[in-house]
Amino acid sequence: QVHLVESGGDAVQAGGSLRLSCAASGFTSGYNVNSYRMAWFRQVVGKEREGVAAVYRSGLTTYADSVKGRFTISKDSAKNTLYLQMNSLKPEDTAMYYCAAGFGAGSWRESSKYNYWGQGTQVTVSS
């Protein structure tokens, strides 16, 4: 059973930066973060979970338009860790951020395509 643990969330002012981490463990022998499509989602209470960024097994990355140019997703297979570098933060980036891993094909934005989820880390951006 893959276990994902996010960290790095905090309260910052607009224009600031944060780096989120997602430590992954519990892989079957021979598997690591490179074996899955990994993604970051975020959710505000009362709204649907939104895809923020994803990195495919090939290393290709993709982003939501709202974060393109400000956020960078990356992974370290040796550490089995996924990262999200967030720069030029805006109040509208305030949300609970979740790490996800999955084998599923189809749209990276669909939360149903992911098999494993972390518990989330809160990001709050004040104006």
mmCIF file with all atom_site columns, C-alpha atoms in Angstrom:
data_model
loop_
_atom_site.group_PDB
_atom_site.id
_atom_site.type_symbol
_atom_site.label_atom_id
_atom_site.label_alt_id
_atom_site.label_comp_id
_atom_site.label_asym_id
_atom_site.label_entity_id
_atom_site.label_seq_id
_atom_site.pdbx_PDB_ins_code
_atom_site.Cartn_x
_atom_site.Cartn_y
_atom_site.Cartn_z
_atom_site.occupancy
_atom_site.B_iso_or_equiv
_atom_site.pdbx_formal_charge
_atom_site.auth_seq_id
_atom_site.auth_comp_id
_atom_site.auth_asym_id
_atom_site.auth_atom_id
_atom_site.pdbx_PDB_model_num
ATOM 1   C CA . GLN A 1 1   ? 0.000   0.000  0.000   1.00 0.00 ? 1   GLN A CA 1
ATOM 2   C CA . VAL A 1 2   ? 1.529   3.299  -1.104  1.00 0.00 ? 2   VAL A CA 1
ATOM 3   C CA . HIS A 1 3   ? 1.551   5.914  1.656   1.00 0.00 ? 3   HIS A CA 1
ATOM 4   C CA . LEU A 1 4   ? 1.849   9.625  0.859   1.00 0.00 ? 4   LEU A CA 1
ATOM 5   C CA . VAL A 1 5   ? 2.650   12.325 3.415   1.00 0.00 ? 5   VAL A CA 1
ATOM 6   C CA . GLU A 1 6   ? 2.608   16.015 2.482   1.00 0.00 ? 6   GLU A CA 1
ATOM 7   C CA . SER A 1 7   ? 4.464   18.774 4.299   1.00 0.00 ? 7   SER A CA 1
ATOM 8   C CA . GLY A 1 8   ? 5.542   22.350 3.786   1.00 0.00 ? 8   GLY A CA 1
ATOM 9   C CA . GLY A 1 9   ? 2.220   24.131 3.972   1.00 0.00 ? 9   GLY A CA 1
ATOM 10  C CA . ASP A 1 10  ? 2.213   27.447 5.818   1.00 0.00 ? 10  ASP A CA 1
ATOM 11  C CA . ALA A 1 11  ? 0.690   30.914 6.021   1.00 0.00 ? 11  ALA A CA 1
ATOM 12  C CA . VAL A 1 12  ? 2.478   33.455 3.803   1.00 0.00 ? 12  VAL A CA 1
ATOM 13  C CA . GLN A 1 13  ? 1.858   36.867 2.323   1.00 0.00 ? 13  GLN A CA 1
ATOM 14  C CA . ALA A 1 14  ? 0.987   37.419 -1.307  1.00 0.00 ? 14  ALA A CA 1
ATOM 15  C CA . GLY A 1 15  ? 4.078   37.343 -3.484  1.00 0.00 ? 15  GLY A CA 1
ATOM 16  C CA . GLY A 1 16  ? 5.809   34.852 -1.240  1.00 0.00 ? 16  GLY A CA 1
ATOM 17  C CA . SER A 1 17  ? 7.021   31.340 -1.953  1.00 0.00 ? 17  SER A CA 1
ATOM 18  C CA . LEU A 1 18  ? 6.576   27.874 -0.486  1.00 0.00 ? 18  LEU A CA 1
ATOM 19  C CA . ARG A 1 19  ? 7.850   24.429 -1.357  1.00 0.00 ? 19  ARG A CA 1
ATOM 20  C CA . LEU A 1 20  ? 5.561   21.511 -0.666  1.00 0.00 ? 20  LEU A CA 1
ATOM 21  C CA . SER A 1 21  ? 6.939   18.007 -0.296  1.00 0.00 ? 21  SER A CA 1
ATOM 22  C CA . CYS A 1 22  ? 5.226   14.648 -0.585  1.00 0.00 ? 22  CYS A CA 1
ATOM 23  C CA . ALA A 1 23  ? 7.127   11.710 0.857   1.00 0.00 ? 23  ALA A CA 1
ATOM 24  C CA . ALA A 1 24  ? 6.059   8.396  -0.669  1.00 0.00 ? 24  ALA A CA 1
ATOM 25  C CA . SER A 1 25  ? 6.574   4.959  0.871   1.00 0.00 ? 25  SER A CA 1
ATOM 26  C CA . GLY A 1 26  ? 5.194   1.442  0.844   1.00 0.00 ? 26  GLY A CA 1
ATOM 27  C CA . PHE A 1 27  ? 6.048   0.673  -2.745  1.00 0.00 ? 27  PHE A CA 1
ATOM 28  C CA . THR A 1 28  ? 6.186   -2.879 -3.971  1.00 0.00 ? 28  THR A CA 1
ATOM 29  C CA . SER A 1 29  ? 9.751   -3.957 -4.706  1.00 0.00 ? 29  SER A CA 1
ATOM 30  C CA . GLY A 1 30  ? 10.949  -2.440 -7.945  1.00 0.00 ? 30  GLY A CA 1
ATOM 31  C CA . TYR A 1 31  ? 8.469   0.444  -7.850  1.00 0.00 ? 31  TYR A CA 1
ATOM 32  C CA . ASN A 1 32  ? 9.018   4.087  -6.902  1.00 0.00 ? 32  ASN A CA 1
ATOM 33  C CA . VAL A 1 33  ? 7.589   7.511  -7.729  1.00 0.00 ? 33  VAL A CA 1
ATOM 34  C CA . ASN A 1 34  ? 8.700   6.996  -11.344 1.00 0.00 ? 34  ASN A CA 1
ATOM 35  C CA . SER A 1 35  ? 6.269   4.096  -11.629 1.00 0.00 ? 35  SER A CA 1
ATOM 36  C CA . TYR A 1 36  ? 3.235   6.359  -11.175 1.00 0.00 ? 36  TYR A CA 1
ATOM 37  C CA . ARG A 1 37  ? 1.710   9.493  -12.550 1.00 0.00 ? 37  ARG A CA 1
ATOM 38  C CA . MET A 1 38  ? 2.135   11.892 -9.624  1.00 0.00 ? 38  MET A CA 1
ATOM 39  C CA . ALA A 1 39  ? 0.107   15.041 -9.105  1.00 0.00 ? 39  ALA A CA 1
ATOM 40  C CA . TRP A 1 40  ? -0.789  17.881 -6.806  1.00 0.00 ? 40  TRP A CA 1
ATOM 41  C CA . PHE A 1 41  ? -4.403  18.828 -6.250  1.00 0.00 ? 41  PHE A CA 1
ATOM 42  C CA . ARG A 1 42  ? -5.924  21.516 -4.081  1.00 0.00 ? 42  ARG A CA 1
ATOM 43  C CA . GLN A 1 43  ? -9.295  22.010 -2.505  1.00 0.00 ? 43  GLN A CA 1
ATOM 44  C CA . VAL A 1 44  ? -11.152 24.831 -0.826  1.00 0.00 ? 44  VAL A CA 1
ATOM 45  C CA . VAL A 1 45  ? -13.979 23.936 1.517   1.00 0.00 ? 45  VAL A CA 1
ATOM 46  C CA . GLY A 1 46  ? -17.206 23.755 -0.428  1.00 0.00 ? 46  GLY A CA 1
ATOM 47  C CA . LYS A 1 47  ? -15.498 23.440 -3.801  1.00 0.00 ? 47  LYS A CA 1
ATOM 48  C CA . GLU A 1 48  ? -14.356 20.532 -5.940  1.00 0.00 ? 48  GLU A CA 1
ATOM 49  C CA . ARG A 1 49  ? -10.816 19.259 -5.771  1.00 0.00 ? 49  ARG A CA 1
ATOM 50  C CA . GLU A 1 50  ? -8.763  20.953 -8.505  1.00 0.00 ? 50  GLU A CA 1
ATOM 51  C CA . GLY A 1 51  ? -5.744  19.590 -10.335 1.00 0.00 ? 51  GLY A CA 1
ATOM 52  C CA . VAL A 1 52  ? -2.750  21.885 -9.934  1.00 0.00 ? 52  VAL A CA 1
ATOM 53  C CA . ALA A 1 53  ? 0.110   20.043 -11.642 1.00 0.00 ? 53  ALA A CA 1
ATOM 54  C CA . ALA A 1 54  ? 1.172   16.556 -12.648 1.00 0.00 ? 54  ALA A CA 1
ATOM 55  C CA . VAL A 1 55  ? 4.335   14.748 -13.657 1.00 0.00 ? 55  VAL A CA 1
ATOM 56  C CA . TYR A 1 56  ? 4.052   11.692 -15.847 1.00 0.00 ? 56  TYR A CA 1
ATOM 57  C CA . ARG A 1 57  ? 6.219   8.579  -15.637 1.00 0.00 ? 57  ARG A CA 1
ATOM 58  C CA . SER A 1 58  ? 8.131   9.956  -18.619 1.00 0.00 ? 58  SER A CA 1
ATOM 59  C CA . GLY A 1 59  ? 8.981   13.096 -16.652 1.00 0.00 ? 59  GLY A CA 1
ATOM 60  C CA . LEU A 1 60  ? 6.678   15.279 -18.719 1.00 0.00 ? 60  LEU A CA 1
ATOM 61  C CA . THR A 1 61  ? 4.961   17.930 -16.611 1.00 0.00 ? 61  THR A CA 1
ATOM 62  C CA . THR A 1 62  ? 1.682   19.743 -17.007 1.00 0.00 ? 62  THR A CA 1
ATOM 63  C CA . TYR A 1 63  ? -0.004  22.570 -15.102 1.00 0.00 ? 63  TYR A CA 1
ATOM 64  C CA . ALA A 1 64  ? -3.319  24.228 -14.561 1.00 0.00 ? 64  ALA A CA 1
ATOM 65  C CA . ASP A 1 65  ? -3.487  27.558 -16.375 1.00 0.00 ? 65  ASP A CA 1
ATOM 66  C CA . SER A 1 66  ? -3.945  29.360 -13.064 1.00 0.00 ? 66  SER A CA 1
ATOM 67  C CA . VAL A 1 67  ? -0.490  28.318 -11.814 1.00 0.00 ? 67  VAL A CA 1
ATOM 68  C CA . LYS A 1 68  ? 1.493   28.075 -15.041 1.00 0.00 ? 68  LYS A CA 1
ATOM 69  C CA . GLY A 1 69  ? 4.709   30.077 -14.804 1.00 0.00 ? 69  GLY A CA 1
ATOM 70  C CA . ARG A 1 70  ? 4.485   30.320 -11.009 1.00 0.00 ? 70  ARG A CA 1
ATOM 71  C CA . PHE A 1 71  ? 4.501   26.682 -9.806  1.00 0.00 ? 71  PHE A CA 1
ATOM 72  C CA . THR A 1 72  ? 6.962   23.923 -10.638 1.00 0.00 ? 72  THR A CA 1
ATOM 73  C CA . ILE A 1 73  ? 6.378   20.232 -10.015 1.00 0.00 ? 73  ILE A CA 1
ATOM 74  C CA . SER A 1 74  ? 9.344   17.889 -9.668  1.00 0.00 ? 74  SER A CA 1
ATOM 75  C CA . LYS A 1 75  ? 10.252  14.530 -8.210  1.00 0.00 ? 75  LYS A CA 1
ATOM 76  C CA . ASP A 1 76  ? 13.307  12.872 -6.718  1.00 0.00 ? 76  ASP A CA 1
ATOM 77  C CA . SER A 1 77  ? 13.159  9.146  -7.344  1.00 0.00 ? 77  SER A CA 1
ATOM 78  C CA . ALA A 1 78  ? 16.105  8.457  -5.038  1.00 0.00 ? 78  ALA A CA 1
ATOM 79  C CA . LYS A 1 79  ? 14.178  10.030 -2.158  1.00 0.00 ? 79  LYS A CA 1
ATOM 80  C CA . ASN A 1 80  ? 10.761  8.929  -3.396  1.00 0.00 ? 80  ASN A CA 1
ATOM 81  C CA . THR A 1 81  ? 9.586   12.489 -2.928  1.00 0.00 ? 81  THR A CA 1
ATOM 82  C CA . LEU A 1 82  ? 7.367   14.767 -4.996  1.00 0.00 ? 82  LEU A CA 1
ATOM 83  C CA . TYR A 1 83  ? 7.731   18.537 -4.758  1.00 0.00 ? 83  TYR A CA 1
ATOM 84  C CA . LEU A 1 84  ? 5.728   21.609 -5.658  1.00 0.00 ? 84  LEU A CA 1
ATOM 85  C CA . GLN A 1 85  ? 7.653   24.869 -5.741  1.00 0.00 ? 85  GLN A CA 1
ATOM 86  C CA . MET A 1 86  ? 5.163   27.713 -5.497  1.00 0.00 ? 86  MET A CA 1
ATOM 87  C CA . ASN A 1 87  ? 6.298   31.256 -6.286  1.00 0.00 ? 87  ASN A CA 1
ATOM 88  C CA . SER A 1 88  ? 4.436   34.561 -6.585  1.00 0.00 ? 88  SER A CA 1
ATOM 89  C CA . LEU A 1 89  ? 1.671   33.206 -4.406  1.00 0.00 ? 89  LEU A CA 1
ATOM 90  C CA . LYS A 1 90  ? -1.747  34.819 -4.575  1.00 0.00 ? 90  LYS A CA 1
ATOM 91  C CA . PRO A 1 91  ? -4.642  34.802 -2.088  1.00 0.00 ? 91  PRO A CA 1
ATOM 92  C CA . GLU A 1 92  ? -6.575  32.606 -4.522  1.00 0.00 ? 92  GLU A CA 1
ATOM 93  C CA . ASP A 1 93  ? -3.921  29.902 -4.062  1.00 0.00 ? 93  ASP A CA 1
ATOM 94  C CA . THR A 1 94  ? -5.202  29.412 -0.513  1.00 0.00 ? 94  THR A CA 1
ATOM 95  C CA . ALA A 1 95  ? -6.340  25.793 -0.184  1.00 0.00 ? 95  ALA A CA 1
ATOM 96  C CA . MET A 1 96  ? -5.561  22.377 1.214   1.00 0.00 ? 96  MET A CA 1
ATOM 97  C CA . TYR A 1 97  ? -2.973  20.811 -1.083  1.00 0.00 ? 97  TYR A CA 1
ATOM 98  C CA . TYR A 1 98  ? -2.963  17.067 -1.715  1.00 0.00 ? 98  TYR A CA 1
ATOM 99  C CA . CYS A 1 99  ? -0.445  14.744 -3.287  1.00 0.00 ? 99  CYS A CA 1
ATOM 100 C CA . ALA A 1 100 ? -1.733  11.883 -5.435  1.00 0.00 ? 100 ALA A CA 1
ATOM 101 C CA . ALA A 1 101 ? -0.313  8.865  -7.243  1.00 0.00 ? 101 ALA A CA 1
ATOM 102 C CA . GLY A 1 102 ? -1.951  6.713  -9.844  1.00 0.00 ? 102 GLY A CA 1
ATOM 103 C CA . PHE A 1 103 ? -1.624  4.359  -12.778 1.00 0.00 ? 103 PHE A CA 1
ATOM 104 C CA . GLY A 1 104 ? -4.723  5.652  -14.503 1.00 0.00 ? 104 GLY A CA 1
ATOM 105 C CA . ALA A 1 105 ? -4.803  6.892  -18.043 1.00 0.00 ? 105 ALA A CA 1
ATOM 106 C CA . GLY A 1 106 ? -6.957  9.770  -19.150 1.00 0.00 ? 106 GLY A CA 1
ATOM 107 C CA . SER A 1 107 ? -7.075  13.345 -17.960 1.00 0.00 ? 107 SER A CA 1
ATOM 108 C CA . TRP A 1 108 ? -4.572  14.162 -15.230 1.00 0.00 ? 108 TRP A CA 1
ATOM 109 C CA . ARG A 1 109 ? -7.129  16.569 -13.782 1.00 0.00 ? 109 ARG A CA 1
ATOM 110 C CA . GLU A 1 110 ? -9.583  13.835 -12.836 1.00 0.00 ? 110 GLU A CA 1
ATOM 111 C CA . SER A 1 111 ? -9.127  12.849 -9.201  1.00 0.00 ? 111 SER A CA 1
ATOM 112 C CA . SER A 1 112 ? -10.722 9.457  -9.913  1.00 0.00 ? 112 SER A CA 1
ATOM 113 C CA . LYS A 1 113 ? -7.642  8.510  -11.958 1.00 0.00 ? 113 LYS A CA 1
ATOM 114 C CA . TYR A 1 114 ? -5.462  8.410  -8.838  1.00 0.00 ? 114 TYR A CA 1
ATOM 115 C CA . ASN A 1 115 ? -5.191  5.430  -6.539  1.00 0.00 ? 115 ASN A CA 1
ATOM 116 C CA . TYR A 1 116 ? -3.409  6.934  -3.553  1.00 0.00 ? 116 TYR A CA 1
ATOM 117 C CA . TRP A 1 117 ? -3.774  10.228 -1.702  1.00 0.00 ? 117 TRP A CA 1
ATOM 118 C CA . GLY A 1 118 ? -2.048  12.018 1.128   1.00 0.00 ? 118 GLY A CA 1
ATOM 119 C CA . GLN A 1 119 ? -3.789  13.713 4.020   1.00 0.00 ? 119 GLN A CA 1
ATOM 120 C CA . GLY A 1 120 ? -3.102  17.244 2.759   1.00 0.00 ? 120 GLY A CA 1
ATOM 121 C CA . THR A 1 121 ? -1.158  20.300 3.853   1.00 0.00 ? 121 THR A CA 1
ATOM 122 C CA . GLN A 1 122 ? -2.724  23.743 4.278   1.00 0.00 ? 122 GLN A CA 1
ATOM 123 C CA . VAL A 1 123 ? -1.507  26.762 2.326   1.00 0.00 ? 123 VAL A CA 1
ATOM 124 C CA . THR A 1 124 ? -2.858  30.162 3.305   1.00 0.00 ? 124 THR A CA 1
ATOM 125 C CA . VAL A 1 125 ? -1.930  33.287 1.365   1.00 0.00 ? 125 VAL A CA 1
ATOM 126 C CA . SER A 1 126 ? -2.896  36.674 2.779   1.00 0.00 ? 126 SER A CA 1
ATOM 127 C CA . SER A 1 127 ? -3.132  39.893 0.810   1.00 0.00 ? 127 SER A CA 1
#
